[in-house]
Amino acid sequence: QMQLVESGGGLVQAGGSLKVSCAASGSIARIGSMAWYRQAPGKERELVARIINSGSTNYADSVKGRFSISRDNAKNTVDLQMNSLKPEDTANYYCNAGIWSSLDYVWREYWGQGTQVTVSS
């Protein structure tokens, strides 16, 4: 059973920093892109940052220069370092990954359960 498990959310004051992490586990042959999405109450889920195998990244305009995504291919993990946090960054943050199973080598998309990030003003 493939799983993505997030950790590291919490409460931080505006201007502060926080890191959220995600670990993939299961019958993994290969992981393609890994990403972080977020969803605030009453809003649609939006892409925050994505990183592919080569290390190439892309970010939402709202977080460029403040957030940094990184991955460890050996450990099947992806981190999101969030600096200069703003109250509008408050949301549930979800890990996302495209994974080829070692059982059938079929690509599927997986989501974590989410971790809450709250930024107080």
PDB file of C-alpha atoms in Angstrom:
ATOM      1  CA  GLN A   1       0.000   0.000   0.000  1.00  0.00           C
ATOM      2  CA  MET A   2       1.537   3.292  -1.114  1.00  0.00           C
ATOM      3  CA  GLN A   3       1.514   6.073   1.453  1.00  0.00           C
ATOM      4  CA  LEU A   4       2.516   9.712   1.687  1.00  0.00           C
ATOM      5  CA  VAL A   5       2.889  10.932   5.253  1.00  0.00           C
ATOM      6  CA  GLU A   6       3.344  14.609   6.027  1.00  0.00           C
ATOM      7  CA  SER A   7       4.815  16.139   9.152  1.00  0.00           C
ATOM      8  CA  GLY A   8       5.966  19.486  10.448  1.00  0.00           C
ATOM      9  CA  GLY A   9       2.923  21.705  10.298  1.00  0.00           C
ATOM     10  CA  GLY A  10       1.965  23.976  13.145  1.00  0.00           C
ATOM     11  CA  LEU A  11       1.396  27.514  14.349  1.00  0.00           C
ATOM     12  CA  VAL A  12       3.868  30.300  13.611  1.00  0.00           C
ATOM     13  CA  GLN A  13       3.841  34.067  13.774  1.00  0.00           C
ATOM     14  CA  ALA A  14       3.899  36.171  10.639  1.00  0.00           C
ATOM     15  CA  GLY A  15       7.449  36.586   9.403  1.00  0.00           C
ATOM     16  CA  GLY A  16       8.495  33.262  10.863  1.00  0.00           C
ATOM     17  CA  SER A  17       9.613  30.035   9.240  1.00  0.00           C
ATOM     18  CA  LEU A  18       8.347  26.484   9.142  1.00  0.00           C
ATOM     19  CA  LYS A  19       9.292  23.320   7.301  1.00  0.00           C
ATOM     20  CA  VAL A  20       6.882  20.605   6.269  1.00  0.00           C
ATOM     21  CA  SER A  21       8.123  17.199   5.198  1.00  0.00           C
ATOM     22  CA  CYS A  22       6.633  14.255   3.360  1.00  0.00           C
ATOM     23  CA  ALA A  23       7.829  10.663   3.167  1.00  0.00           C
ATOM     24  CA  ALA A  24       6.626   8.172   0.577  1.00  0.00           C
ATOM     25  CA  SER A  25       6.548   4.498   1.423  1.00  0.00           C
ATOM     26  CA  GLY A  26       5.315   1.270  -0.143  1.00  0.00           C
ATOM     27  CA  SER A  27       6.157  -0.760  -3.221  1.00  0.00           C
ATOM     28  CA  ILE A  28       7.937   2.067  -5.009  1.00  0.00           C
ATOM     29  CA  ALA A  29       9.747   1.512  -8.274  1.00  0.00           C
ATOM     30  CA  ARG A  30      10.214   5.146  -9.127  1.00  0.00           C
ATOM     31  CA  ILE A  31       8.850   8.519  -8.103  1.00  0.00           C
ATOM     32  CA  GLY A  32       8.267  11.157 -10.736  1.00  0.00           C
ATOM     33  CA  SER A  33       7.297  14.649  -9.708  1.00  0.00           C
ATOM     34  CA  MET A  34       6.668  15.536  -6.086  1.00  0.00           C
ATOM     35  CA  ALA A  35       4.721  18.583  -5.067  1.00  0.00           C
ATOM     36  CA  TRP A  36       3.051  20.534  -2.303  1.00  0.00           C
ATOM     37  CA  TYR A  37      -0.468  21.860  -2.625  1.00  0.00           C
ATOM     38  CA  ARG A  38      -2.487  23.849  -0.122  1.00  0.00           C
ATOM     39  CA  GLN A  39      -6.126  24.479   0.549  1.00  0.00           C
ATOM     40  CA  ALA A  40      -7.504  27.247   2.710  1.00  0.00           C
ATOM     41  CA  PRO A  41     -11.087  27.185   4.041  1.00  0.00           C
ATOM     42  CA  GLY A  42     -13.546  28.085   1.319  1.00  0.00           C
ATOM     43  CA  LYS A  43     -10.885  28.048  -1.390  1.00  0.00           C
ATOM     44  CA  GLU A  44      -9.791  25.575  -4.032  1.00  0.00           C
ATOM     45  CA  ARG A  45      -6.678  23.479  -3.624  1.00  0.00           C
ATOM     46  CA  GLU A  46      -3.741  25.190  -5.313  1.00  0.00           C
ATOM     47  CA  LEU A  47      -0.237  24.169  -6.323  1.00  0.00           C
ATOM     48  CA  VAL A  48       2.437  25.685  -4.106  1.00  0.00           C
ATOM     49  CA  ALA A  49       5.612  24.091  -5.488  1.00  0.00           C
ATOM     50  CA  ARG A  50       6.698  21.138  -7.614  1.00  0.00           C
ATOM     51  CA  ILE A  51      10.014  19.362  -8.092  1.00  0.00           C
ATOM     52  CA  ILE A  52      10.862  16.715 -10.662  1.00  0.00           C
ATOM     53  CA  ASN A  53      13.539  14.008 -10.584  1.00  0.00           C
ATOM     54  CA  SER A  54      16.194  16.256 -12.085  1.00  0.00           C
ATOM     55  CA  GLY A  55      15.675  18.808  -9.344  1.00  0.00           C
ATOM     56  CA  SER A  56      13.959  21.337 -11.556  1.00  0.00           C
ATOM     57  CA  THR A  57      11.348  23.297  -9.611  1.00  0.00           C
ATOM     58  CA  ASN A  58       8.436  25.613 -10.126  1.00  0.00           C
ATOM     59  CA  TYR A  59       6.549  27.748  -7.640  1.00  0.00           C
ATOM     60  CA  ALA A  60       3.296  29.625  -7.322  1.00  0.00           C
ATOM     61  CA  ASP A  61       3.874  33.338  -7.812  1.00  0.00           C
ATOM     62  CA  SER A  62       2.594  34.009  -4.297  1.00  0.00           C
ATOM     63  CA  VAL A  63       5.438  32.028  -2.679  1.00  0.00           C
ATOM     64  CA  LYS A  64       8.375  32.708  -4.998  1.00  0.00           C
ATOM     65  CA  GLY A  65      11.399  33.907  -3.091  1.00  0.00           C
ATOM     66  CA  ARG A  66       9.933  32.770   0.243  1.00  0.00           C
ATOM     67  CA  PHE A  67       9.409  29.001  -0.122  1.00  0.00           C
ATOM     68  CA  SER A  68      11.881  26.355  -1.224  1.00  0.00           C
ATOM     69  CA  ILE A  69      11.096  22.777  -2.221  1.00  0.00           C
ATOM     70  CA  SER A  70      13.684  20.013  -2.112  1.00  0.00           C
ATOM     71  CA  ARG A  71      13.705  16.229  -2.368  1.00  0.00           C
ATOM     72  CA  ASP A  72      15.877  13.303  -1.388  1.00  0.00           C
ATOM     73  CA  ASN A  73      15.500  10.623  -4.022  1.00  0.00           C
ATOM     74  CA  ALA A  74      17.300   8.029  -1.902  1.00  0.00           C
ATOM     75  CA  LYS A  75      14.887   8.508   0.991  1.00  0.00           C
ATOM     76  CA  ASN A  76      11.754   9.212  -1.106  1.00  0.00           C
ATOM     77  CA  THR A  77      11.130  12.429   0.771  1.00  0.00           C
ATOM     78  CA  VAL A  78      10.175  15.963  -0.178  1.00  0.00           C
ATOM     79  CA  ASP A  79      10.449  19.045   2.022  1.00  0.00           C
ATOM     80  CA  LEU A  80       8.973  22.513   1.788  1.00  0.00           C
ATOM     81  CA  GLN A  81      10.889  25.221   3.625  1.00  0.00           C
ATOM     82  CA  MET A  82       8.642  28.209   4.213  1.00  0.00           C
ATOM     83  CA  ASN A  83      10.164  31.543   5.192  1.00  0.00           C
ATOM     84  CA  SER A  84       8.704  35.013   5.710  1.00  0.00           C
ATOM     85  CA  LEU A  85       5.322  33.436   6.321  1.00  0.00           C
ATOM     86  CA  LYS A  86       2.194  35.532   5.957  1.00  0.00           C
ATOM     87  CA  PRO A  87      -1.301  35.031   7.405  1.00  0.00           C
ATOM     88  CA  GLU A  88      -2.525  34.287   3.872  1.00  0.00           C
ATOM     89  CA  ASP A  89      -0.254  31.228   3.820  1.00  0.00           C
ATOM     90  CA  THR A  90      -2.555  29.634   6.399  1.00  0.00           C
ATOM     91  CA  ALA A  91      -3.930  26.421   4.903  1.00  0.00           C
ATOM     92  CA  ASN A  92      -3.853  22.662   4.996  1.00  0.00           C
ATOM     93  CA  TYR A  93      -0.752  21.592   3.073  1.00  0.00           C
ATOM     94  CA  TYR A  94      -0.879  18.382   1.054  1.00  0.00           C
ATOM     95  CA  CYS A  95       1.962  16.313  -0.345  1.00  0.00           C
ATOM     96  CA  ASN A  96       1.471  14.944  -3.860  1.00  0.00           C
ATOM     97  CA  ALA A  97       3.546  12.479  -5.865  1.00  0.00           C
ATOM     98  CA  GLY A  98       3.395  10.485  -9.055  1.00  0.00           C
ATOM     99  CA  ILE A  99       4.700   7.002  -8.320  1.00  0.00           C
ATOM    100  CA  TRP A 100       5.376   3.894 -10.395  1.00  0.00           C
ATOM    101  CA  SER A 101       4.584   0.802  -8.401  1.00  0.00           C
ATOM    102  CA  SER A 102       7.209  -1.947  -8.305  1.00  0.00           C
ATOM    103  CA  LEU A 103       4.367  -4.483  -8.353  1.00  0.00           C
ATOM    104  CA  ASP A 104       2.859  -3.618 -11.741  1.00  0.00           C
ATOM    105  CA  TYR A 105       4.907  -0.593 -12.889  1.00  0.00           C
ATOM    106  CA  VAL A 106       1.765   1.426 -13.341  1.00  0.00           C
ATOM    107  CA  TRP A 107       1.933   5.172 -12.619  1.00  0.00           C
ATOM    108  CA  ARG A 108      -0.542   6.507 -10.098  1.00  0.00           C
ATOM    109  CA  GLU A 109      -0.993   9.803  -8.321  1.00  0.00           C
ATOM    110  CA  TYR A 110      -0.993   9.832  -4.536  1.00  0.00           C
ATOM    111  CA  TRP A 111      -1.908  12.379  -1.874  1.00  0.00           C
ATOM    112  CA  GLY A 112      -1.000  12.718   1.756  1.00  0.00           C
ATOM    113  CA  GLN A 113      -3.554  13.376   4.470  1.00  0.00           C
ATOM    114  CA  GLY A 114      -2.516  17.001   4.891  1.00  0.00           C
ATOM    115  CA  THR A 115      -0.827  19.001   7.615  1.00  0.00           C
ATOM    116  CA  GLN A 116      -2.172  22.273   8.959  1.00  0.00           C
ATOM    117  CA  VAL A 117      -0.071  25.428   8.787  1.00  0.00           C
ATOM    118  CA  THR A 118      -1.430  28.446  10.646  1.00  0.00           C
ATOM    119  CA  VAL A 119       0.254  31.845  10.477  1.00  0.00           C
ATOM    120  CA  SER A 120      -0.882  34.377  13.059  1.00  0.00           C
ATOM    121  CA  SER A 121      -0.697  38.100  12.446  1.00  0.00           C
TER     122      SER A 121
END
